[in-house]
Amino acid sequence: MSEQEKELRVLRDQIDSIDGQLHELLNQRAKCAQRVAEVKQKHQGEAAAVFYRPEREAQVLRAVMERNEGPLPDKEVARLFREIMSVCLALEEPMRVAFLGPEGTFTQQASMKHFGHSAHNLPMQSSKDVFREVQSGGAHYGVVPIENSSEGVVSSTLDLFKQFDLKICGEVEVPVHLHLLVNKGDSLDEIFKIYSHEQSLAQSRSWLDARYPHIEKVAVSSNAEAARLAKQEGQGYAAIAGDMAAELYELEAAVSNIEDQADNSTRFLIIGDQDVGPSGDDKTSILVSVPNAPGALYQLLEPFHRSQISLTRVETRSSAKQSMFYIDFEGHSEDQLVAKALAELAKESVELKILGSYPRAVL
């Protein structure tokens, strides 16, 4: 045995020993999670027990990153713990999560990033179906897009919050990396039709105009549907989509990261029927409706200014008689200053709907 083999043998034995300790600790954690479920069922009742606590999960993940000493990057360690918590939570109760489908979309990617791979993902045909599935109890939570860094807010999602009595329980941000997907063995010179969602076509317009100005681009219902069509129709057909769609339909990324905006990302909301407690680093979202009048927006924003609360988004929807404002801001509704600002706001508005307070995205 060479000196190299001797040194590697020692290191591999150490790795095997560490793996054994990790395995034992993982099982201990899983058993503890099962006992947590038993305590909740005992005191809350089996039907009423709440197993998933977004604020507790956010605190755990933040603590993981704070105590990390490397060499693994903070977020990579947090993702490992995210999956450990997902598996342990599945022992308490399998999580059913509705998302805007079909499979292979960025919304499913957001769901898996937030809930881990042990949650049961349920694809829905529309965001309205996601809301309906959660409100009916068919799913514990739902995942819907709310804004894109280049395309702006998703207005249809805002409208659904007026129709349904659901809460925002969390948020997740997903970097949008678009690839030109082709069938295996296809040449870039053979492409004569490209499928994609209209937003993805818009987000990669400069790249497409520079490289494929005369090729037909067809907008379809989703990037996953674009990948499915490219796979189904075969040679010469391509799609613009992400990694999940490429993997699902066994397509190759002929050119990666073709989005025009390098830091393009989409923010998704987690919706459910529970109020989320403070985590220590939270956001709150509200809907406010007021009659159209000069200075209406100023009156709405003044309480936040007085309480020194930072706004992260203000979106306006106007009709002939009134305006609706969607407002995101830092802090939890139970915080003293936030509660004071909301009380003042309630006096000024025709309608104030608190959509939810929830942990700021960790990963």
GROMACS .gro file of C-alpha atoms in nm:
model
  363
    1MET     CA    1   0.000   0.000   0.000
    2SER     CA    2   0.141   0.339  -0.104
    3GLU     CA    3   0.177   0.635   0.133
    4GLN     CA    4  -0.112   0.808  -0.044
    5GLU     CA    5  -0.338   0.508   0.004
    6LYS     CA    6  -0.245   0.489   0.374
    7GLU     CA    7  -0.329   0.857   0.428
    8LEU     CA    8  -0.658   0.824   0.237
    9ARG     CA    9  -0.752   0.513   0.438
   10VAL     CA   10  -0.717   0.711   0.763
   11LEU     CA   11  -0.930   0.996   0.628
   12ARG     CA   12  -1.196   0.760   0.491
   13ASP     CA   13  -1.217   0.582   0.825
   14GLN     CA   14  -1.271   0.921   0.990
   15ILE     CA   15  -1.546   1.004   0.739
   16ASP     CA   16  -1.716   0.668   0.804
   17SER     CA   17  -1.707   0.734   1.179
   18ILE     CA   18  -1.849   1.085   1.137
   19ASP     CA   19  -2.122   0.952   0.905
   20GLY     CA   20  -2.222   0.703   1.173
   21GLN     CA   21  -2.250   0.980   1.431
   22LEU     CA   22  -2.450   1.198   1.191
   23HIS     CA   23  -2.687   0.910   1.121
   24GLU     CA   24  -2.744   0.848   1.490
   25LEU     CA   25  -2.807   1.219   1.557
   26LEU     CA   26  -3.049   1.244   1.263
   27ASN     CA   27  -3.254   0.958   1.401
   28GLN     CA   28  -3.253   1.122   1.744
   29ARG     CA   29  -3.381   1.443   1.589
   30ALA     CA   30  -3.653   1.254   1.402
   31LYS     CA   31  -3.768   1.083   1.721
   32CYS     CA   32  -3.779   1.420   1.897
   33ALA     CA   33  -3.992   1.558   1.611
   34GLN     CA   34  -4.233   1.267   1.657
   35ARG     CA   35  -4.262   1.348   2.026
   36VAL     CA   36  -4.334   1.712   1.938
   37ALA     CA   37  -4.625   1.590   1.726
   38GLU     CA   38  -4.754   1.377   2.013
   39VAL     CA   39  -4.743   1.672   2.255
   40LYS     CA   40  -4.929   1.897   2.009
   41GLN     CA   41  -5.197   1.635   1.951
   42LYS     CA   42  -5.233   1.582   2.325
   43HIS     CA   43  -5.284   1.950   2.407
   44GLN     CA   44  -5.437   2.088   2.087
   45GLY     CA   45  -5.634   1.788   1.970
   46GLU     CA   46  -5.550   1.577   1.665
   47ALA     CA   47  -5.767   1.776   1.426
   48ALA     CA   48  -5.656   2.122   1.547
   49ALA     CA   49  -5.285   2.055   1.594
   50VAL     CA   50  -5.058   2.288   1.392
   51PHE     CA   51  -4.740   2.105   1.298
   52TYR     CA   52  -4.572   2.360   1.072
   53ARG     CA   53  -4.458   2.682   1.238
   54PRO     CA   54  -4.300   2.920   0.982
   55GLU     CA   55  -4.157   3.151   1.249
   56ARG     CA   56  -3.987   2.862   1.432
   57GLU     CA   57  -3.841   2.728   1.108
   58ALA     CA   58  -3.702   3.070   1.012
   59GLN     CA   59  -3.540   3.105   1.355
   60VAL     CA   60  -3.376   2.761   1.323
   61LEU     CA   61  -3.236   2.837   0.977
   62ARG     CA   62  -3.102   3.175   1.085
   63ALA     CA   63  -2.934   3.012   1.385
   64VAL     CA   64  -2.777   2.753   1.154
   65MET     CA   65  -2.618   3.025   0.943
   66GLU     CA   66  -2.509   3.232   1.242
   67ARG     CA   67  -2.320   2.948   1.408
   68ASN     CA   68  -2.170   2.810   1.086
   69GLU     CA   69  -1.790   2.823   1.090
   70GLY     CA   70  -1.726   2.675   0.743
   71PRO     CA   71  -1.587   2.554   0.517
   72LEU     CA   72  -1.943   2.495   0.392
   73PRO     CA   73  -2.116   2.821   0.289
   74ASP     CA   74  -2.389   2.947   0.523
   75LYS     CA   75  -2.676   2.902   0.279
   76GLU     CA   76  -2.564   2.555   0.173
   77VAL     CA   77  -2.566   2.443   0.537
   78ALA     CA   78  -2.909   2.601   0.581
   79ARG     CA   79  -3.039   2.411   0.276
   80LEU     CA   80  -2.919   2.085   0.431
   81PHE     CA   81  -3.107   2.165   0.750
   82ARG     CA   82  -3.409   2.269   0.543
   83GLU     CA   83  -3.424   1.914   0.405
   84ILE     CA   84  -3.369   1.758   0.748
   85MET     CA   85  -3.663   1.959   0.883
   86SER     CA   86  -3.872   1.864   0.580
   87VAL     CA   87  -3.814   1.492   0.641
   88CYS     CA   88  -3.882   1.524   1.015
   89LEU     CA   89  -4.198   1.727   0.955
   90ALA     CA   90  -4.324   1.454   0.722
   91LEU     CA   91  -4.306   1.216   1.019
   92GLU     CA   92  -4.543   1.446   1.211
   93GLU     CA   93  -4.778   1.505   0.917
   94PRO     CA   94  -4.711   1.489   0.540
   95MET     CA   95  -4.737   1.846   0.411
   96ARG     CA   96  -4.965   1.903   0.112
   97VAL     CA   97  -4.866   2.212  -0.087
   98ALA     CA   98  -5.065   2.344  -0.384
   99PHE     CA   99  -4.871   2.542  -0.643
  100LEU     CA  100  -4.934   2.711  -0.975
  101GLY     CA  101  -4.854   2.427  -1.215
  102PRO     CA  102  -4.779   2.236  -1.419
  103GLU     CA  103  -4.483   2.041  -1.283
  104GLY     CA  104  -4.144   2.182  -1.373
  105THR     CA  105  -4.228   2.551  -1.322
  106PHE     CA  106  -4.042   2.807  -1.112
  107THR     CA  107  -4.340   2.800  -0.873
  108GLN     CA  108  -4.275   2.433  -0.800
  109GLN     CA  109  -3.908   2.518  -0.755
  110ALA     CA  110  -4.014   2.784  -0.501
  111SER     CA  111  -4.231   2.530  -0.320
  112MET     CA  112  -3.947   2.279  -0.293
  113LYS     CA  113  -3.704   2.550  -0.183
  114HIS     CA  114  -3.936   2.659   0.098
  115PHE     CA  115  -4.085   2.326   0.213
  116GLY     CA  116  -3.814   2.081   0.110
  117HIS     CA  117  -3.846   1.767  -0.101
  118SER     CA  118  -4.054   1.570   0.150
  119ALA     CA  119  -4.365   1.787   0.101
  120HIS     CA  120  -4.633   1.660  -0.137
  121ASN     CA  121  -4.662   1.911  -0.423
  122LEU     CA  122  -5.002   1.947  -0.587
  123PRO     CA  123  -4.999   2.125  -0.928
  124MET     CA  124  -5.298   2.353  -0.997
  125GLN     CA  125  -5.412   2.503  -1.325
  126SER     CA  126  -5.440   2.861  -1.194
  127SER     CA  127  -5.357   3.073  -0.893
  128LYS     CA  128  -5.729   3.084  -0.815
  129ASP     CA  129  -5.727   2.705  -0.793
  130VAL     CA  130  -5.434   2.729  -0.549
  131PHE     CA  131  -5.632   2.966  -0.324
  132ARG     CA  132  -5.941   2.748  -0.352
  133GLU     CA  133  -5.750   2.429  -0.268
  134VAL     CA  134  -5.601   2.583   0.046
  135GLN     CA  135  -5.927   2.740   0.163
  136SER     CA  136  -6.115   2.412   0.116
  137GLY     CA  137  -5.855   2.219   0.317
  138GLY     CA  138  -5.732   2.013   0.023
  139ALA     CA  139  -5.384   2.156   0.080
  140HIS     CA  140  -5.217   2.287   0.394
  141TYR     CA  141  -5.044   2.570   0.208
  142GLY     CA  142  -5.019   2.721  -0.137
  143VAL     CA  143  -4.743   2.890  -0.337
  144VAL     CA  144  -4.822   3.173  -0.578
  145PRO     CA  145  -4.605   3.433  -0.758
  146ILE     CA  146  -4.638   3.792  -0.642
  147GLU     CA  147  -4.366   3.990  -0.821
  148ASN     CA  148  -4.079   3.964  -1.065
  149SER     CA  149  -3.779   4.194  -1.050
  150SER     CA  150  -3.809   4.283  -1.419
  151GLU     CA  151  -4.182   4.237  -1.495
  152GLY     CA  152  -4.327   4.383  -1.173
  153VAL     CA  153  -4.618   4.274  -0.956
  154VAL     CA  154  -4.856   3.988  -1.047
  155SER     CA  155  -5.187   4.175  -1.036
  156SER     CA  156  -5.404   3.862  -1.053
  157THR     CA  157  -5.258   3.739  -0.723
  158LEU     CA  158  -5.349   4.069  -0.553
  159ASP     CA  159  -5.708   4.038  -0.674
  160LEU     CA  160  -5.735   3.688  -0.525
  161PHE     CA  161  -5.653   3.816  -0.177
  162LYS     CA  162  -5.975   4.020  -0.192
  163GLN     CA  163  -6.177   3.714  -0.294
  164PHE     CA  164  -6.038   3.464  -0.043
  165ASP     CA  165  -5.991   3.483   0.333
  166LEU     CA  166  -5.637   3.344   0.350
  167LYS     CA  167  -5.318   3.464   0.516
  168ILE     CA  168  -4.963   3.511   0.392
  169CYS     CA  169  -4.749   3.273   0.597
  170GLY     CA  170  -4.413   3.320   0.429
  171GLU     CA  171  -4.219   3.431   0.125
  172VAL     CA  172  -3.951   3.278  -0.093
  173GLU     CA  173  -3.733   3.429  -0.365
  174VAL     CA  174  -3.611   3.224  -0.659
  175PRO     CA  175  -3.341   3.344  -0.902
  176VAL     CA  176  -3.478   3.313  -1.256
  177HIS     CA  177  -3.221   3.151  -1.482
  178LEU     CA  178  -3.353   3.077  -1.829
  179HIS     CA  179  -3.194   2.830  -2.068
  180LEU     CA  180  -3.242   2.750  -2.434
  181LEU     CA  181  -3.348   2.385  -2.417
  182VAL     CA  182  -3.321   2.148  -2.711
  183ASN     CA  183  -3.366   1.778  -2.773
  184LYS     CA  184  -3.057   1.567  -2.725
  185GLY     CA  185  -2.835   1.576  -3.031
  186ASP     CA  186  -2.999   1.886  -3.182
  187SER     CA  187  -2.782   2.158  -3.331
  188LEU     CA  188  -2.843   2.526  -3.260
  189ASP     CA  189  -2.848   2.584  -3.637
  190GLU     CA  190  -3.146   2.348  -3.677
  191ILE     CA  191  -3.387   2.540  -3.451
  192PHE     CA  192  -3.689   2.686  -3.633
  193LYS     CA  193  -3.943   2.732  -3.349
  194ILE     CA  194  -3.903   2.831  -2.984
  195TYR     CA  195  -4.171   2.787  -2.717
  196SER     CA  196  -4.187   2.969  -2.384
  197HIS     CA  197  -4.412   3.160  -2.145
  198GLU     CA  198  -4.470   3.519  -2.253
  199GLN     CA  199  -4.284   3.655  -1.950
  200SER     CA  200  -3.979   3.441  -2.026
  201LEU     CA  201  -3.983   3.555  -2.386
  202ALA     CA  202  -3.990   3.914  -2.260
  203GLN     CA  203  -3.713   3.849  -2.007
  204SER     CA  204  -3.483   3.710  -2.280
  205ARG     CA  205  -3.592   3.937  -2.565
  206SER     CA  206  -3.253   4.101  -2.624
  207TRP     CA  207  -3.076   3.767  -2.638
  208LEU     CA  208  -3.335   3.624  -2.877
  209ASP     CA  209  -3.333   3.930  -3.103
  210ALA     CA  210  -2.955   3.917  -3.129
  211ARG     CA  211  -2.926   3.543  -3.204
  212TYR     CA  212  -3.261   3.428  -3.346
  213PRO     CA  213  -3.433   3.737  -3.490
  214HIS     CA  214  -3.621   3.550  -3.765
  215ILE     CA  215  -3.718   3.230  -3.582
  216GLU     CA  216  -4.080   3.188  -3.471
  217LYS     CA  217  -4.137   3.237  -3.098
  218VAL     CA  218  -4.460   3.094  -2.957
  219ALA     CA  219  -4.600   3.197  -2.618
  220VAL     CA  220  -4.758   2.912  -2.419
  221SER     CA  221  -4.916   2.877  -2.074
  222SER     CA  222  -4.593   2.798  -1.886
  223ASN     CA  223  -4.225   2.724  -1.932
  224ALA     CA  224  -4.292   2.362  -1.837
  225GLU     CA  225  -4.553   2.339  -2.113
  226ALA     CA  226  -4.295   2.486  -2.353
  227ALA     CA  227  -4.048   2.213  -2.257
  228ARG     CA  228  -4.315   1.946  -2.299
  229LEU     CA  229  -4.402   2.070  -2.648
  230ALA     CA  230  -4.036   2.087  -2.753
  231LYS     CA  231  -3.986   1.729  -2.633
  232GLN     CA  232  -4.306   1.609  -2.800
  233GLU     CA  233  -4.243   1.772  -3.138
  234GLY     CA  234  -3.878   1.671  -3.156
  235GLN     CA  235  -3.591   1.789  -3.371
  236GLY     CA  236  -3.581   2.159  -3.453
  237TYR     CA  237  -3.812   2.262  -3.168
  238ALA     CA  238  -3.672   2.438  -2.863
  239ALA     CA  239  -3.794   2.587  -2.537
  240ILE     CA  240  -3.690   2.861  -2.298
  241ALA     CA  241  -3.727   2.729  -1.944
  242GLY     CA  242  -3.543   2.651  -1.623
  243ASP     CA  243  -3.357   2.357  -1.474
  244MET     CA  244  -3.661   2.171  -1.341
  245ALA     CA  245  -3.835   2.169  -1.679
  246ALA     CA  246  -3.514   2.053  -1.849
  247GLU     CA  247  -3.479   1.764  -1.604
  248LEU     CA  248  -3.847   1.669  -1.615
  249TYR     CA  249  -3.862   1.648  -1.996
  250GLU     CA  250  -3.503   1.529  -2.051
  251LEU     CA  251  -3.393   1.826  -2.259
  252GLU     CA  252  -3.042   1.970  -2.287
  253ALA     CA  253  -2.947   2.329  -2.205
  254ALA     CA  254  -2.782   2.430  -2.531
  255VAL     CA  255  -2.722   2.782  -2.395
  256SER     CA  256  -2.755   2.864  -2.024
  257ASN     CA  257  -2.860   3.185  -1.848
  258ILE     CA  258  -2.998   3.372  -2.148
  259GLU     CA  259  -3.206   3.614  -1.937
  260ASP     CA  260  -3.135   3.978  -2.019
  261GLN     CA  261  -3.123   4.083  -1.653
  262ALA     CA  262  -2.854   3.889  -1.468
  263ASP     CA  263  -3.012   3.936  -1.123
  264ASN     CA  264  -3.363   3.850  -1.239
  265SER     CA  265  -3.568   3.687  -0.963
  266THR     CA  266  -3.928   3.612  -0.872
  267ARG     CA  267  -4.081   3.646  -0.526
  268PHE     CA  268  -4.346   3.396  -0.422
  269LEU     CA  269  -4.588   3.401  -0.131
  270ILE     CA  270  -4.683   3.110   0.093
  271ILE     CA  271  -5.054   3.121   0.168
  272GLY     CA  272  -5.243   2.937   0.443
  273ASP     CA  273  -5.513   2.983   0.706
  274GLN     CA  274  -5.297   3.048   1.012
  275ASP     CA  275  -5.159   3.356   1.180
  276VAL     CA  276  -4.779   3.343   1.210
  277GLY     CA  277  -4.606   3.464   1.526
  278PRO     CA  278  -4.305   3.697   1.532
  279SER     CA  279  -3.973   3.544   1.424
  280GLY     CA  280  -3.751   3.846   1.494
  281ASP     CA  281  -3.711   3.950   1.129
  282ASP     CA  282  -4.054   3.985   0.971
  283LYS     CA  283  -4.258   4.158   0.706
  284THR     CA  284  -4.627   4.246   0.693
  285SER     CA  285  -4.853   4.282   0.390
  286ILE     CA  286  -5.182   4.472   0.380
  287LEU     CA  287  -5.454   4.575   0.136
  288VAL     CA  288  -5.606   4.921   0.182
  289SER     CA  289  -5.898   5.069  -0.012
  290VAL     CA  290  -5.977   5.443  -0.005
  291PRO     CA  291  -6.196   5.681  -0.208
  292ASN     CA  292  -6.015   5.861  -0.487
  293ALA     CA  293  -5.918   6.200  -0.348
  294PRO     CA  294  -5.616   6.433  -0.355
  295GLY     CA  295  -5.359   6.333  -0.095
  296ALA     CA  296  -5.508   5.988  -0.031
  297LEU     CA  297  -5.177   5.806  -0.066
  298TYR     CA  298  -5.001   6.063   0.153
  299GLN     CA  299  -5.255   6.006   0.431
  300LEU     CA  300  -5.201   5.630   0.410
  301LEU     CA  301  -4.824   5.655   0.426
  302GLU     CA  302  -4.803   5.918   0.701
  303PRO     CA  303  -4.855   5.669   0.993
  304PHE     CA  304  -4.563   5.460   0.866
  305HIS     CA  305  -4.344   5.768   0.847
  306ARG     CA  306  -4.430   5.874   1.201
  307SER     CA  307  -4.352   5.526   1.332
  308GLN     CA  308  -4.032   5.503   1.119
  309ILE     CA  309  -4.147   5.182   0.951
  310SER     CA  310  -3.971   5.098   0.625
  311LEU     CA  311  -4.194   5.018   0.328
  312THR     CA  312  -4.066   4.755   0.085
  313ARG     CA  313  -4.342   4.779  -0.179
  314VAL     CA  314  -4.643   4.997  -0.259
  315GLU     CA  315  -4.866   4.888  -0.547
  316THR     CA  316  -5.174   5.079  -0.665
  317ARG     CA  317  -5.491   4.948  -0.833
  318SER     CA  318  -5.741   5.223  -0.921
  319SER     CA  319  -6.102   5.227  -1.036
  320ALA     CA  320  -6.339   5.518  -1.105
  321LYS     CA  321  -6.438   5.566  -0.741
  322GLN     CA  322  -6.162   5.421  -0.525
  323SER     CA  323  -5.802   5.304  -0.516
  324MET     CA  324  -5.664   4.987  -0.366
  325PHE     CA  325  -5.309   4.983  -0.231
  326TYR     CA  326  -5.102   4.672  -0.168
  327ILE     CA  327  -4.831   4.759   0.086
  328ASP     CA  328  -4.540   4.550   0.217
  329PHE     CA  329  -4.342   4.680   0.511
  330GLU     CA  330  -4.087   4.567   0.767
  331GLY     CA  331  -4.204   4.442   1.105
  332HIS     CA  332  -4.473   4.219   1.256
  333SER     CA  333  -4.830   4.324   1.329
  334GLU     CA  334  -4.770   4.241   1.697
  335ASP     CA  335  -4.480   4.490   1.718
  336GLN     CA  336  -4.582   4.797   1.915
  337LEU     CA  337  -4.497   5.053   1.646
  338VAL     CA  338  -4.656   4.846   1.370
  339ALA     CA  339  -4.974   4.795   1.572
  340LYS     CA  340  -4.994   5.169   1.633
  341ALA     CA  341  -4.950   5.251   1.262
  342LEU     CA  342  -5.215   4.995   1.163
  343ALA     CA  343  -5.460   5.139   1.417
  344GLU     CA  344  -5.409   5.488   1.271
  345LEU     CA  345  -5.442   5.353   0.920
  346ALA     CA  346  -5.772   5.182   1.002
  347LYS     CA  347  -5.919   5.523   1.089
  348GLU     CA  348  -5.820   5.666   0.749
  349SER     CA  349  -5.918   5.382   0.519
  350VAL     CA  350  -6.251   5.255   0.391
  351GLU     CA  351  -6.119   4.899   0.413
  352LEU     CA  352  -5.804   4.761   0.573
  353LYS     CA  353  -5.720   4.395   0.530
  354ILE     CA  354  -5.410   4.259   0.701
  355LEU     CA  355  -5.293   3.982   0.468
  356GLY     CA  356  -5.040   3.852   0.718
  357SER     CA  357  -4.715   3.896   0.905
  358TYR     CA  358  -4.447   3.642   0.818
  359PRO     CA  359  -4.072   3.577   0.836
  360ARG     CA  360  -3.854   3.749   0.582
  361ALA     CA  361  -3.718   3.497   0.329
  362VAL     CA  362  -3.415   3.320   0.478
  363LEU     CA  363  -3.282   3.126   0.178
   0.00000   0.00000   0.00000
